[in-house]
Amino acid sequence: MCALRCVQKRLSGRGNTRSVGLWQLQNPRIEEHKKTGIRNCELKTKNSRLVPILTIDNQTVEVPEGATLLQAAQAAGIYIPTMCHRKGFAPSTSCMVCVVQVEGVKSLVPACGAMATDHMRVTTDNDEIRTARQAAIELLLSDHLGDCVGPCRMACPAGMNIPLMLRLIAAGDDRAAIEVVQRDIPLPAILGRICPAPCEKVCRRGKIDQPVAICLLKRFVADRDLDSGEPFMPIVRSNRSKTVAIVGAGPCGLSAAYYLACEGIGCVVYDEHAHPGGAVRYGPIDRDVLPFEIVDREIRLLLRHPITFCSQQRIGKDVGFDQICRQHDAVLVATGDPALYDKNEFSLDTKNDKISVVRNTFATSRKGVFAAGGAIGSRRWAVRAVADGKEAARSIMMYLEGKPFVAEKSFYSRMGTLCQEEYQTLLAAADAGPRHEPGAPHAGFADTAARDEARRCLHCDCGKADHCRLRDLAAQLGARQSQWQGRRKTMRFDFAEEPIVYEPGKCIQCGLCIQTARQAGQRPGLAFVGRGFAMAVGVPFEKTLAEAIAGAGAECVANCPTGALAFDDRPGTGNPPQ
């Protein structure tokens, strides 16, 4: 707690994170203007209105009297990050993320509440400002209780949005569910049968009774799609007149070909075998678990994309690697075992019988040549190989477009280990009982059992993970959730009738929901309850959340900068799964 107060004092200059116009109290020039009464005389006039002219990042900016520094910066096209600010609402200056430097003022000031005045010189970005903003976000994260994504998705090597798939299955929308799956896994019927299910090992439902049968449900929607007569085919972009050669038709190579083909890139896949599939076809797999029929049907569907399969083409024997490189704009080596080929044909740097690559780009020592999957290391899991293929395809696309590789900045808030009370809180919000088991060995789910099983999901992921300013700024500023350690809150939910869910552990106490309800004329509305660090947003007069925000719930959700207020998309609520 002392650490939190020290950082807040450093950010605000007075230890008060809600001091509106703090810089004015410390600016002797303004104090002098107040005494002499000449402040307004120094301002320019335009159409009988006072017009301050100031300098922001060496740009001259003219704004109306009463404008804040944030508004002045926005008028100049200068970006200042904000958390608690929203246009049309009174500034609370509570988060201190929008701090800037004003010449002549010792401490940083919040741009959302500080007024712009004539001759002011403002700096919006330097090392001190970025450090302060990072510290402000880290303070908010230290008190933030929630997972951006569920533990199952974090454990999935392909990063598949498992909770959304489960909600869609529970809602009976199998078509949308298979679309979600194939964003990250192009061979779901195969992987639904042989994946070792790391996602299920971390499923929180397993701490209560049994984990959700995620892989069987993935298999369920994949099989239904194959049997539908019109299986899902993603929209393929127009041809870009580029081609990529892929050496190896296993899960990694086929995955890369799929994602490149969806971007309009023609792919030619070379393999020494007569049929595509690699380890899933020729490996030591129990065919009662993964029949050849499933392999044939799913790969045949994948090859309906602009992908050409060249069978029985052994590198160094039937076709030269240099020849392949000359004929295509880029090459991906995705062989399960590069020792099968003459390494001299590749002319690539190797280490310990594996091809050396830049790990985040999959680029080899040879321009335009990439490697992934078993070619660069142990990839015993087909799901990991599939993930490698997708990531390699992204790097290849950047290379073909002449763009430098830019790693995606991401941030994931983690709750960590839950207490028994919190497990019971999650269970109370779930919608089904013990796990359903298939009727026979190696059998999949029937329709009703699949819906029931999907409803067992505890919905650990955040309802606004993709629309959370806290998460976005944490990634942008490189913030660390564990930088400041405070007393951990206890997770709880409050549901409204709209239906909307409120999670106090995610609230940053910006007050935007309070102002939203007030502007909508809601009674009793919302209010700050308590004092100091115990202060929280709550419903006064012992009313319910439904009574507090009835009619203004959607606006409250839209204005909330985190996932504290979100639409409840559990099955049966009427909201579409998100």
mmCIF file of N, CA, C and O in Angstrom, residues 205 209-211 432-437 452-453 456:
data_model
loop_
_atom_site.group_PDB
_atom_site.id
_atom_site.type_symbol
_atom_site.label_atom_id
_atom_site.label_comp_id
_atom_site.label_asym_id
_atom_site.label_seq_id
_atom_site.Cartn_x
_atom_site.Cartn_y
_atom_site.Cartn_z
ATOM 1 N N ARG A 205 -12.717 -25.783 -14.804
ATOM 2 C CA ARG A 205 -13.806 -26.686 -14.451
ATOM 3 C C ARG A 205 -13.245 -27.973 -13.849
ATOM 4 O O ARG A 205 -13.895 -28.626 -13.022
ATOM 5 N N ASP A 209 -15.054 -30.513 -10.972
ATOM 6 C CA ASP A 209 -15.400 -31.908 -11.240
ATOM 7 C C ASP A 209 -14.494 -32.448 -12.344
ATOM 8 O O ASP A 209 -13.485 -33.068 -12.070
ATOM 9 N N GLN A 210 -14.820 -32.168 -13.603
ATOM 10 C CA GLN A 210 -13.993 -32.603 -14.727
ATOM 11 C C GLN A 210 -13.880 -31.475 -15.737
ATOM 12 O O GLN A 210 -14.807 -30.676 -15.896
ATOM 13 N N PRO A 211 -12.747 -31.375 -16.435
ATOM 14 C CA PRO A 211 -12.598 -30.302 -17.425
ATOM 15 C C PRO A 211 -13.588 -30.456 -18.568
ATOM 16 O O PRO A 211 -14.084 -31.558 -18.842
ATOM 17 N N ALA A 432 -24.452 -25.972 -16.482
ATOM 18 C CA ALA A 432 -24.610 -27.415 -16.690
ATOM 19 C C ALA A 432 -23.914 -28.182 -15.581
ATOM 20 O O ALA A 432 -23.131 -27.644 -14.809
ATOM 21 N N GLY A 433 -24.205 -29.487 -15.528
ATOM 22 C CA GLY A 433 -23.674 -30.345 -14.491
ATOM 23 C C GLY A 433 -22.404 -31.067 -14.891
ATOM 24 O O GLY A 433 -21.595 -30.537 -15.640
ATOM 25 N N PRO A 434 -22.223 -32.309 -14.417
ATOM 26 C CA PRO A 434 -21.002 -33.068 -14.677
ATOM 27 C C PRO A 434 -20.771 -33.320 -16.157
ATOM 28 O O PRO A 434 -21.669 -33.173 -16.994
ATOM 29 N N ARG A 435 -19.561 -33.741 -16.455
ATOM 30 C CA ARG A 435 -19.128 -33.924 -17.836
ATOM 31 C C ARG A 435 -19.888 -35.054 -18.535
ATOM 32 O O ARG A 435 -20.198 -36.070 -17.937
ATOM 33 N N HIS A 436 -20.181 -34.828 -19.812
ATOM 34 C CA HIS A 436 -20.788 -35.858 -20.653
ATOM 35 C C HIS A 436 -19.682 -36.675 -21.308
ATOM 36 O O HIS A 436 -18.693 -36.132 -21.785
ATOM 37 N N GLU A 437 -19.847 -37.953 -21.349
ATOM 38 C CA GLU A 437 -18.888 -38.829 -22.010
ATOM 39 C C GLU A 437 -19.515 -39.418 -23.261
ATOM 40 O O GLU A 437 -20.719 -39.686 -23.299
ATOM 41 N N ASP A 452 -24.891 -29.638 -24.143
ATOM 42 C CA ASP A 452 -24.804 -29.685 -22.682
ATOM 43 C C ASP A 452 -23.360 -29.556 -22.213
ATOM 44 O O ASP A 452 -23.072 -28.868 -21.228
ATOM 45 N N GLU A 453 -22.464 -30.241 -22.922
ATOM 46 C CA GLU A 453 -21.056 -30.193 -22.530
ATOM 47 C C GLU A 453 -20.479 -28.791 -22.709
ATOM 48 O O GLU A 453 -19.736 -28.296 -21.862
ATOM 49 N N ARG A 456 -20.994 -26.284 -19.950
ATOM 50 C CA ARG A 456 -20.249 -26.453 -18.698
ATOM 51 C C ARG A 456 -19.099 -25.455 -18.562
ATOM 52 O O ARG A 456 -18.505 -25.318 -17.500
#
